[in-house]
Coordinates of C-alpha atoms and ligand atoms in Angstrom, one line a residue:
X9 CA -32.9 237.2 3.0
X10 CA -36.6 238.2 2.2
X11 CA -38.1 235.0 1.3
X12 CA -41.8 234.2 0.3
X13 CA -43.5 230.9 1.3
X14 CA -46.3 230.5 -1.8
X15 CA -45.8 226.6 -2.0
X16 CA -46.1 226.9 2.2
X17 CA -49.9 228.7 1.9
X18 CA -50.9 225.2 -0.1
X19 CA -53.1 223.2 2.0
X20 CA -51.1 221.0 4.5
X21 CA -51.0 218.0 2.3
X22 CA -49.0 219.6 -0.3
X23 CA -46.1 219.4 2.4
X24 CA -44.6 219.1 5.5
X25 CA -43.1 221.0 7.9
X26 CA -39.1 220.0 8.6
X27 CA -36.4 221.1 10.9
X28 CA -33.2 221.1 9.2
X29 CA -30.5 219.3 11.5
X30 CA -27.7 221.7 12.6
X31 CA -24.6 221.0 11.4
X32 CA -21.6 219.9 13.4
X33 CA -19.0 222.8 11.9
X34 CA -20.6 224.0 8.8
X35 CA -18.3 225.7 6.2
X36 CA -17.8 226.4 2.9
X37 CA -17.0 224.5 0.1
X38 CA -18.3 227.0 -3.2
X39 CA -20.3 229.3 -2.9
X40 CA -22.0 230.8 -6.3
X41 CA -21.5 234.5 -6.6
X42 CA -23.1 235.3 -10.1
X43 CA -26.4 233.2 -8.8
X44 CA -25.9 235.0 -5.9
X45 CA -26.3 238.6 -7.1
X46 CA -28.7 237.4 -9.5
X47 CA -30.9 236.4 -6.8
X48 CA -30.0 239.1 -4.7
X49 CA -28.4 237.0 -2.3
X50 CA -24.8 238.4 -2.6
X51 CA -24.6 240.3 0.6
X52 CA -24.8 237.5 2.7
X53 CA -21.0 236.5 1.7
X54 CA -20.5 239.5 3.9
X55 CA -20.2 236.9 7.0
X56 CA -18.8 233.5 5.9
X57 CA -19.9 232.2 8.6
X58 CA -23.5 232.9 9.3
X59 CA -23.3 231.8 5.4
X60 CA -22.0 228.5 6.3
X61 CA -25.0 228.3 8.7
X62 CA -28.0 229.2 6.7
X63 CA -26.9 227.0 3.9
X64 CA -26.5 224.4 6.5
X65 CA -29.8 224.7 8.1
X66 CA -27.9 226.0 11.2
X67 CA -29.4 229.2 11.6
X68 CA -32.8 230.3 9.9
X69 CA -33.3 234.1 9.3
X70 CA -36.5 235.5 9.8
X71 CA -39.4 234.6 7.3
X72 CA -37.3 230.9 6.3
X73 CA -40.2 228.0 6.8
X74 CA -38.6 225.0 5.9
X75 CA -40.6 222.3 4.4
X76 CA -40.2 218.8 2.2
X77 CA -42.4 219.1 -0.7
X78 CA -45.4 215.3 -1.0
X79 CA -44.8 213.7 -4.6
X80 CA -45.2 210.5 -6.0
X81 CA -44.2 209.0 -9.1
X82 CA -43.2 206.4 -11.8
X83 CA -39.8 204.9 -11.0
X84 CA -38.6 202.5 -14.0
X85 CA -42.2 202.8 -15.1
X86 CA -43.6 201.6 -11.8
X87 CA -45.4 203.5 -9.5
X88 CA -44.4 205.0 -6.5
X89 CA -47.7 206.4 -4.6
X90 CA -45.4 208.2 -1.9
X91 CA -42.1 209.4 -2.1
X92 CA -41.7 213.2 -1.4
X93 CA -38.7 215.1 -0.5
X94 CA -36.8 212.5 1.9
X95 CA -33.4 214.7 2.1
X96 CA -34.4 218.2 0.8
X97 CA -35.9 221.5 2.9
X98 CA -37.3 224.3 0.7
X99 CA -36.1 227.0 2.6
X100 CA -38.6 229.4 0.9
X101 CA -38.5 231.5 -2.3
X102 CA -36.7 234.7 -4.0
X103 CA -38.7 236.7 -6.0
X104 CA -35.8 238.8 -8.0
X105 CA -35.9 242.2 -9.1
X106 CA -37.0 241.1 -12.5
X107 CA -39.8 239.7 -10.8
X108 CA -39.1 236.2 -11.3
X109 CA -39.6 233.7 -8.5
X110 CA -37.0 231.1 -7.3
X111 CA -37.4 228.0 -5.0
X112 CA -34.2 227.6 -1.9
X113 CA -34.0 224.1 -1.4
X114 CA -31.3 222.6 1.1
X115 CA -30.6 218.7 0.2
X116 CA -28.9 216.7 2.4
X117 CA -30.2 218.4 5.4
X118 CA -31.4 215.7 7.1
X119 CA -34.6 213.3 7.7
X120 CA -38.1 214.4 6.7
X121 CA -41.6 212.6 7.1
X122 CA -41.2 211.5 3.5
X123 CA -37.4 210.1 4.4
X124 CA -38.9 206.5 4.7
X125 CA -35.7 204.2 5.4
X126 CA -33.4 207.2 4.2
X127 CA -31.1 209.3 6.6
X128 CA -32.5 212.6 4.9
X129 CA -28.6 213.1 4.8
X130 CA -26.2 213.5 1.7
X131 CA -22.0 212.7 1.5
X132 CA -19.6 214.8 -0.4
X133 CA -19.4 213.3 -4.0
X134 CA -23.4 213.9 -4.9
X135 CA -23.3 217.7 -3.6
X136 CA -20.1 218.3 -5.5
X137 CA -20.7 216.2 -8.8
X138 CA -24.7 218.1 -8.6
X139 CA -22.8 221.7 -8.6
X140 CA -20.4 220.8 -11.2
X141 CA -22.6 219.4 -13.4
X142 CA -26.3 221.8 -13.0
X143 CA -24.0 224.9 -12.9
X144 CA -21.8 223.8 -16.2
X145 CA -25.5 223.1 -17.8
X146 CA -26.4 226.2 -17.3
X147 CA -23.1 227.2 -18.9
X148 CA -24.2 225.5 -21.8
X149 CA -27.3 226.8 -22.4
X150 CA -29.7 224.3 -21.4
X151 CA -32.5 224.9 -19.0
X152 CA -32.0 223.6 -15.4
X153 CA -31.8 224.0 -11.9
X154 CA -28.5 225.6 -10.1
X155 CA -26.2 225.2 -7.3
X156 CA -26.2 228.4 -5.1
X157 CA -23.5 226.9 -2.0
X158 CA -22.1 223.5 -1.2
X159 CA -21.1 222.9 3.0
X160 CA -19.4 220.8 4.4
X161 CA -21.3 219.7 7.4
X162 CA -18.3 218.6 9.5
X163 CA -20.8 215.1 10.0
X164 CA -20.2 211.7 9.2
X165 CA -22.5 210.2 6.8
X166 CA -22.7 206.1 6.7
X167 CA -22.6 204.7 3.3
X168 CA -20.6 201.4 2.5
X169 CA -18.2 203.5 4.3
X170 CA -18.0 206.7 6.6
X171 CA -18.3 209.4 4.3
X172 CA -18.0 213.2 5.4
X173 CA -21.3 215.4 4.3
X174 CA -22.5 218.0 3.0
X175 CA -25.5 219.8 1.9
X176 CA -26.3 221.5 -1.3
X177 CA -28.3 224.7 -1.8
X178 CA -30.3 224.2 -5.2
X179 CA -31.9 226.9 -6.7
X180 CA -35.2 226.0 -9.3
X181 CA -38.0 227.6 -10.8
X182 CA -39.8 225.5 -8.9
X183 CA -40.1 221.8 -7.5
X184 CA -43.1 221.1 -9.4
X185 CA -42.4 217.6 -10.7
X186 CA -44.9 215.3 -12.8
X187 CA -45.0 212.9 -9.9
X188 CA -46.6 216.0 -7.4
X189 CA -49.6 215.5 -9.8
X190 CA -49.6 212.0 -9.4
X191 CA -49.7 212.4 -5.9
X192 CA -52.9 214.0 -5.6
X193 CA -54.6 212.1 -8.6
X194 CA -53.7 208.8 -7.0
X195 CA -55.5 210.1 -4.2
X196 CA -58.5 211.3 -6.3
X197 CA -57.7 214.4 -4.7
X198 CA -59.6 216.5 -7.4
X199 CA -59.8 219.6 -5.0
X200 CA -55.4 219.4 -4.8
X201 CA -54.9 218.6 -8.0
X202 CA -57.1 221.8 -9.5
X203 CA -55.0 224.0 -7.0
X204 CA -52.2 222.7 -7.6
X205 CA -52.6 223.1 -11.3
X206 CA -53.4 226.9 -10.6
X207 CA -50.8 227.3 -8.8
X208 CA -48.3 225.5 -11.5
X209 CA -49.8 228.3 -14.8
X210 CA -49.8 230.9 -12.4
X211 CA -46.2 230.4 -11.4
X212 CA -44.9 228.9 -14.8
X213 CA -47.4 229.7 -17.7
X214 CA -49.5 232.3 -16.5
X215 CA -50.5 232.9 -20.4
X216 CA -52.7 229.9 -20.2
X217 CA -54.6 231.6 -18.0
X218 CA -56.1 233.4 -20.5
X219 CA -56.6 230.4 -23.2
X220 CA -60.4 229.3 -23.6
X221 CA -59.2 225.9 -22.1
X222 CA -56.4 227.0 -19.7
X223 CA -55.6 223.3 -18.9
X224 CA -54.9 222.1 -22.1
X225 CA -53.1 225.0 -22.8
X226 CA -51.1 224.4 -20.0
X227 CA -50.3 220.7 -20.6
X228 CA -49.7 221.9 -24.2
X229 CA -46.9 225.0 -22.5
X230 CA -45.3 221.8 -19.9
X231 CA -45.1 219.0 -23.4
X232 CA -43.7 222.0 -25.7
X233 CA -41.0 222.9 -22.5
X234 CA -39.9 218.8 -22.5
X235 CA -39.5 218.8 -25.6
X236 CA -36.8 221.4 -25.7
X237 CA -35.0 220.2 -22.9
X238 CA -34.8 217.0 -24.4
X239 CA -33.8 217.9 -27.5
X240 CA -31.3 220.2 -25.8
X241 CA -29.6 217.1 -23.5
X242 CA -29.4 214.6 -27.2
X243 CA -27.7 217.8 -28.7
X244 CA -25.3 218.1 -26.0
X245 CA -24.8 213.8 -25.5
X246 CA -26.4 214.5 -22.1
X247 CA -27.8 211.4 -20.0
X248 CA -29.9 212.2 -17.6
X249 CA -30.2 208.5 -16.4
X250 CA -32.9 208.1 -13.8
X251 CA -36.1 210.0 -15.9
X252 CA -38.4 208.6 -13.3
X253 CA -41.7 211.3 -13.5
X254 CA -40.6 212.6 -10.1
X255 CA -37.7 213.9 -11.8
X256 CA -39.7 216.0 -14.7
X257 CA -40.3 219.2 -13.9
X258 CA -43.1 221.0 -14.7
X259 CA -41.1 224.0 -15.8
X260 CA -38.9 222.1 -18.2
X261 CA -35.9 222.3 -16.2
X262 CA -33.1 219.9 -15.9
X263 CA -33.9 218.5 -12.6
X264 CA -32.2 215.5 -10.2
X265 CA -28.5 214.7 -11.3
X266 CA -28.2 211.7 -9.3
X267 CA -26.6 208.9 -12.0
X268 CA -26.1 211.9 -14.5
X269 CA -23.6 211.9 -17.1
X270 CA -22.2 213.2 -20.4
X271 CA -21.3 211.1 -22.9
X272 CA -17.5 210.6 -23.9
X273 CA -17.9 208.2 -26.6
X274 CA -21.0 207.9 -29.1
X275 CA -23.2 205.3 -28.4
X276 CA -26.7 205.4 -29.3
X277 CA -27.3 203.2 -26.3
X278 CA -25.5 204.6 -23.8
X279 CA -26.3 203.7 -20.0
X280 CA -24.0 205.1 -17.1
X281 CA -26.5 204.3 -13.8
X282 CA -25.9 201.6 -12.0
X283 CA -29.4 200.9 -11.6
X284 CA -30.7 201.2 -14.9
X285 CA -30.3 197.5 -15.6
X286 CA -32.4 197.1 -18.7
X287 CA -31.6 200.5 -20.4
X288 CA -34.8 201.6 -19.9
X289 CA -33.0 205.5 -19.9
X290 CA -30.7 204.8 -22.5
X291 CA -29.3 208.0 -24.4
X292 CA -31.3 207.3 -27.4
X293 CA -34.5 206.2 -25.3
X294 CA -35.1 210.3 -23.7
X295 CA -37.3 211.5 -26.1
X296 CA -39.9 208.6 -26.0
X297 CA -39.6 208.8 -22.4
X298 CA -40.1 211.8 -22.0
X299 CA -43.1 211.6 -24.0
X300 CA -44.2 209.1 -21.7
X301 CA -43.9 211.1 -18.8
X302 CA -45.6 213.3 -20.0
X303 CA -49.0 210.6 -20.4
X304 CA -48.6 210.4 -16.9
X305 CA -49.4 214.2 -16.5
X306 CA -52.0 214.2 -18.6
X307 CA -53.4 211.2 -17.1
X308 CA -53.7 213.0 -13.8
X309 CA -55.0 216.6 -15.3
X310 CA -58.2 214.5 -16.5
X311 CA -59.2 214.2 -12.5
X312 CA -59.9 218.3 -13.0
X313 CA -61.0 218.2 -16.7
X314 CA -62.7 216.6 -19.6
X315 CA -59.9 216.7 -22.2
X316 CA -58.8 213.5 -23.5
X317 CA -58.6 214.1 -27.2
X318 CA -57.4 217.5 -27.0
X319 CA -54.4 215.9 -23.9
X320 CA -53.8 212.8 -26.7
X321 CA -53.6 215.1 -29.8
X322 CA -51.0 217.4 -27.8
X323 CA -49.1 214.0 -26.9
X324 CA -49.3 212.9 -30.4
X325 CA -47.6 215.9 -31.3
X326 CA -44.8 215.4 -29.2
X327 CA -42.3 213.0 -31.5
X328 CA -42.6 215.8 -34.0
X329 CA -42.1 219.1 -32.1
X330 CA -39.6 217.3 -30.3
X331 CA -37.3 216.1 -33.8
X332 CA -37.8 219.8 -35.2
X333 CA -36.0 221.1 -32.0
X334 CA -33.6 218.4 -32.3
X335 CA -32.7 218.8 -36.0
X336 CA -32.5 223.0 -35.6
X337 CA -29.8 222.2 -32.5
X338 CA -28.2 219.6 -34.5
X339 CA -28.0 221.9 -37.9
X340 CA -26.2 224.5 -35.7
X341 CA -23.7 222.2 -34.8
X342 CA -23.1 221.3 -38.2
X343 CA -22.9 223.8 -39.5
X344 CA -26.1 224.2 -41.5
X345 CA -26.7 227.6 -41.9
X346 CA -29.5 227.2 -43.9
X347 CA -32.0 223.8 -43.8
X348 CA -32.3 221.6 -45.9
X349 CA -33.4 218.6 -47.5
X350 CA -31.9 215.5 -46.3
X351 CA -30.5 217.6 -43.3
X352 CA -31.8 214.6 -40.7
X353 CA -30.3 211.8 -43.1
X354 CA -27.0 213.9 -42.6
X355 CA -27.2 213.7 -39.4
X356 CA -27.8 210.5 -38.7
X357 CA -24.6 209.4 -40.6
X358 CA -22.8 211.5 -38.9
X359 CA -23.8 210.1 -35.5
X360 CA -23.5 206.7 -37.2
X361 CA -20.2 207.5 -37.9
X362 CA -19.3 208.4 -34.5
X363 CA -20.9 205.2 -32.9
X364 CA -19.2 202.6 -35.1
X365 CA -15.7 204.5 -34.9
X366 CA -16.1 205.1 -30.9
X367 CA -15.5 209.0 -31.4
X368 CA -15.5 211.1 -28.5
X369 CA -19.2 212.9 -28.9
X370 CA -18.4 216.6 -28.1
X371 CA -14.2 216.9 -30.0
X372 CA -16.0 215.1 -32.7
X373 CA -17.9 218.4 -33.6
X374 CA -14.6 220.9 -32.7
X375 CA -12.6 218.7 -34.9
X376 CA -15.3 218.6 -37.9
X377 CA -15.2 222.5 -38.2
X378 CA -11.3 222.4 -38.4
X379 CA -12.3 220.2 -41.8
X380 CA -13.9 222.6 -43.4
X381 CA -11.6 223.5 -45.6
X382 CA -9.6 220.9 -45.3
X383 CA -8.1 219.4 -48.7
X384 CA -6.0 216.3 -46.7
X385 CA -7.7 212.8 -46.4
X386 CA -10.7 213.0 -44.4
X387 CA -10.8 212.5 -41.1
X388 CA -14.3 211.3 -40.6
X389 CA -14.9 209.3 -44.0
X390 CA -17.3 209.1 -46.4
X391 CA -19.3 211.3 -44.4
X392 CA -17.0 214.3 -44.2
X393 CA -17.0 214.8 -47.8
X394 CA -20.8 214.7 -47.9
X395 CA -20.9 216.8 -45.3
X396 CA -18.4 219.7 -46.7
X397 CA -20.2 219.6 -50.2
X398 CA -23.9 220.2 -48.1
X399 CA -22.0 222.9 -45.9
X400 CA -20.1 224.0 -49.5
X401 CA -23.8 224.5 -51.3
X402 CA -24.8 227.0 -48.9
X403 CA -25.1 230.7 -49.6
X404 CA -22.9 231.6 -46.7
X405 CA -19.5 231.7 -46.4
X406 CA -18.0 228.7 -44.6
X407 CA -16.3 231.0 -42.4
X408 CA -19.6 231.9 -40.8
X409 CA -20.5 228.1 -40.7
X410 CA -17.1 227.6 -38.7
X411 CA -18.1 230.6 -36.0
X412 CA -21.5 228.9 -35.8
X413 CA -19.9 225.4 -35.1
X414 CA -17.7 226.8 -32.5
X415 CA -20.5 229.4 -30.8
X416 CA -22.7 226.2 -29.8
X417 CA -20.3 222.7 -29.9
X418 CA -18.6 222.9 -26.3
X419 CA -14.7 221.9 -26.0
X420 CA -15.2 221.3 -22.1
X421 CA -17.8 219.6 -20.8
X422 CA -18.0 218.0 -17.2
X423 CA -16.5 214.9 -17.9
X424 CA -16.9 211.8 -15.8
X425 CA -13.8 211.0 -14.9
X426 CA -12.7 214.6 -14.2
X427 CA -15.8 214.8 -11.7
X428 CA -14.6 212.1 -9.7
X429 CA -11.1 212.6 -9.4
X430 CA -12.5 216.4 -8.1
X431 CA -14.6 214.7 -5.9
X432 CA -11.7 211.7 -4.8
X433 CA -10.0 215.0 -4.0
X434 CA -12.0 217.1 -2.2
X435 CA -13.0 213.8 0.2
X436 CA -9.1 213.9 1.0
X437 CA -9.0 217.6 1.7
X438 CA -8.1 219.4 -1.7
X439 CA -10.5 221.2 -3.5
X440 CA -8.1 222.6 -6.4
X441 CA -9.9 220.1 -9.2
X442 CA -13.3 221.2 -8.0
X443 CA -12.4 224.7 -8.5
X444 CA -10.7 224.3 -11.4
X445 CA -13.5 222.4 -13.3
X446 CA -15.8 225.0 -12.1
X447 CA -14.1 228.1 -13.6
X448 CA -13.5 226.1 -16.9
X449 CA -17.2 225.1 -17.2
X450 CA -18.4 228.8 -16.6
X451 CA -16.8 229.3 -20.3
X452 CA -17.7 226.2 -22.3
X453 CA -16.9 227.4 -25.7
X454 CA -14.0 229.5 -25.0
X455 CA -10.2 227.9 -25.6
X456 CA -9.2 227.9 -22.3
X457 CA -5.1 226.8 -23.1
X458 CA -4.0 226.4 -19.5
X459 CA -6.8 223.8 -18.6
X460 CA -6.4 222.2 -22.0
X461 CA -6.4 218.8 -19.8
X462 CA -9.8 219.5 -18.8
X463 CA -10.7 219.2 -22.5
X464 CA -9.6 215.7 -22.9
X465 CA -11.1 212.3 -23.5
X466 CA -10.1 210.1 -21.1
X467 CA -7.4 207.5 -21.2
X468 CA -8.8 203.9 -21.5
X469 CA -7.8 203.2 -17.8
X470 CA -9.5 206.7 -16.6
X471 CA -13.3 206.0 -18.4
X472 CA -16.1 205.7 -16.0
X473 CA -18.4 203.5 -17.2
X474 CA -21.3 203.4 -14.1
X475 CA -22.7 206.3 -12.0
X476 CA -24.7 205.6 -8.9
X477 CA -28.2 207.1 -7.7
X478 CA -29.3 209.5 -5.0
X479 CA -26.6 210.1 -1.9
Ligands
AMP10 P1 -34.0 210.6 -6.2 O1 -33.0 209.5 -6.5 O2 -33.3 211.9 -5.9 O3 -35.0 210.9 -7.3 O4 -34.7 210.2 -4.9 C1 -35.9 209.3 -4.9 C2 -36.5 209.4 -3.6 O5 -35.7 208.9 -2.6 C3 -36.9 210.8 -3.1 O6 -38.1 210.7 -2.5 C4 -35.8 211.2 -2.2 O7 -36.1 212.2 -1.3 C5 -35.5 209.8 -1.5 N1 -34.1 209.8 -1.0 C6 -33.0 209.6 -1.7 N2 -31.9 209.6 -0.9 C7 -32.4 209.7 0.4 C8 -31.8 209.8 1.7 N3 -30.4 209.8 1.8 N4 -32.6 209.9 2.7 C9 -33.9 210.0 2.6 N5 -34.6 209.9 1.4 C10 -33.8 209.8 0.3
MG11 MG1 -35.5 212.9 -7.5

């Protein structure tokens, strides 16, 4: 393993040393082998059970300097001055033969100076419902971090009961979060917050380097990323449910999947966490969220430079950039091969339609293409027969409108209820549902017949309707 430290030659208040705790009887429970020879990593499946170790925190090959990474941020719109990695050790960082530089993080590894009342420590159900649910986004095409090796640690863990752990390895372009800005500018740190700003274009957006006012352009490269991703997780009827700014990432990935959860039914509204009381990260309340985040950032960047107008303009912009990324995913999966007018009123019915008939989000779109042609009743109302004469006007043939449909509207997605019956599983010993759900999310789009189950809705006495936080 030939791992660089960059985040480690930051000054010392950027981190903090840790020493993973070794685990009792380390083993595995997945281990990712595309990531894996991605990353260059493959070789070490060699010895399953010096693997078991490193991605334990057992053993630590030459060059690994573990450290938890000093954040702060806005939880539920309150801030946090200090919070920081309390149960995560970057190992180091891959830098890949394309050149592009990955961050090894361990989480569940055990207490940290930033662990505060926290055991540092992780049970089962987060580490599996994490690598379920960041490796079948990647599947999907979204931008986000991954899940390199789940352990079992052979350790109790304490929760309202005794749980047995585990650690995850997560793989990320980086940990830079919104909330690590905070950090420093709470501080009026203006010496951290210029390096770490440096070291956050050189990494991520080296290109603004080069701009007459690399700052802006920078904040300008990190709004324009959010805005994708966001678009990307209202597309899919992803919730990311705890969008606190210490879990935005700076390189517009997907990050933290603690209450995370895809939607089954439509509902504009939708809340799974346990903890998000007033729907403050309801489905329909991301984008402006994320825009809000995003103030945060630029709020801190004015420590290192005089840019207000340009930082408000660039937020101002957001709602906009944002809805054209939106309505150019949404097109796709409507078919719309070619924009136009009235596209986002179409749209809007059609999820109007969904929430007031309680339709399943992600069949809702397989089943539309099978109406293309369709000459029976509609299925989907008024709306369906607005919607085949728009997808009917368009110079293409609908058969290319139905292969677009079924290129980017997923039949499988991780489903709540599948997750934790995997998980229910794997705590008594069988991991067959884990794997299962792992090979069938690799291939989103594909009909997969012999896990049609894994398709499904669920039954009225299987819906999960809360998700729970952290480990
Ligand atoms: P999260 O819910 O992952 O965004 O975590 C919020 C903060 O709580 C972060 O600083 C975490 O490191 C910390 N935290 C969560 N769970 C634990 C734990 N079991 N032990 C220590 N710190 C934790
Ligand atoms: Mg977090």
């Amino acid at each position: 393993m030939n791992l660089d430290n960059s985040y480690a030659r930051l000054p010392e208040s950027f981190h903090a040393s840790v020493e993973p705790d070794a685990a009792a009887t380390p083993s595995m429970l997945a281990w990712n082998n595309d990531l894996a020879v991605e990353l260059g990593l493959d070789s070490l499946a060699e010895d399953q059970g010096e693997l078991a170790r490193i991605f334990s925190g057992a053993s630590r090959p030459a060059g690994m300097q573990p450290i938890a990474l000093a954040y702060a941020g806005h939880q539920f719109g309150h801030f946090v001055p200090q919070l920081g990695d309390g149960r995560a050790a970057l190992l180091g960082e891959v830098v890949t033969d394309a050149g592009k530089r990955y961050d090894i993080q361990l989480k569940g590894s055990g207490r940290t100076p930033y662990s505060r009342g926290g055991d540092g420590k992780s049970w089962l159900g987060p580490v599996l419902r994490e690598y379920i649910v960041s490796e079948a986004m990647h599947h999907l095409g979204i931008p986000t971090t991954r899940a390199l090796a789940a352990v079992a640690t052979g350790d109790s863990v304490y929760r309202e009961t005794v749980l047995p752990g585990a650690i995850l390895t997560r793989i990320a372009a980086s940990h830079l979060r919104v909330g690590t800005f905070e950090y420093f500018a709470a501080r009026r740190n203006r010496d951290a917050v210029k390096k770490l700003t440096e070291y956050a274009i050189d990494r991520h957006y080296p290109e603004a380097m080069s701009d007459e006012a690399p700052y802006v352009a920078f904040f300008r490269r990190v709004v324009e990323r959010q805005a994708e991703l966001v678009a990307h997780w209202m597309a899919i009827g992803f919730i990311h449910g705890v969008m606190n700014t210490d879990n935005t990432s700076i390189s517009g990935e997907t990050l933290d999947y603690g209450p995370a959860a895809y939607m089954d039914e439509f509902q504009f509204k939708k809340v799974f966490s346990s903890i998000d009381q007033h729907g403050r990260y309801a489905f329909a309340n991301q984008p402006p969220i994320a825009q809000w985040n995003l103030a945060r950032l630029a709020e801190s960047l004015l420590l290192i430079c005089d840019a207000q107008k340009d930082f408000e303009a660039i937020l101002s912009e957001f709602p906009s950039y944002y809805d054209s990324c939106y309505l150019n995913l949404m097109r796709a999966k409507l078919g719309l091969t070619e924009p136009q007018e009235g596209d986002h009123q179409l749209i809007l019915s059609w999820l109007k339609h969904l929430h007031e008939n309680a339709l399943d989000y992600t069949l809702s779109f397989r089943e539309l293409a099978t109406r293309i042609d369709a000459s029976d009743p509609p299925r989907f109302g008024e709306f369906e027969q607005r919607w085949r004469r728009r997808v009917g006007n368009q110079a293409t043939e609908p058969v290319e409108a139905l292969d677009l449909m079924n290129s980017v509207n997923p039949i499988f997605i991780p489903r709540n209820h599948r997750i934790e019956q995997a998980i229910r599983e794997a705590v008594a010993g069988d991991l067959t549902v884990f794997k299962a759900l792992n090979v069938v999310l690799a291939q989103p789009f594909s009909e997969q017949p012999e896990y049609a189950e894994y398709a499904a809705a669920p039954e009225p006495n299987e819906c999960v309707t809360q998700t729970f936080c952290g480990t």
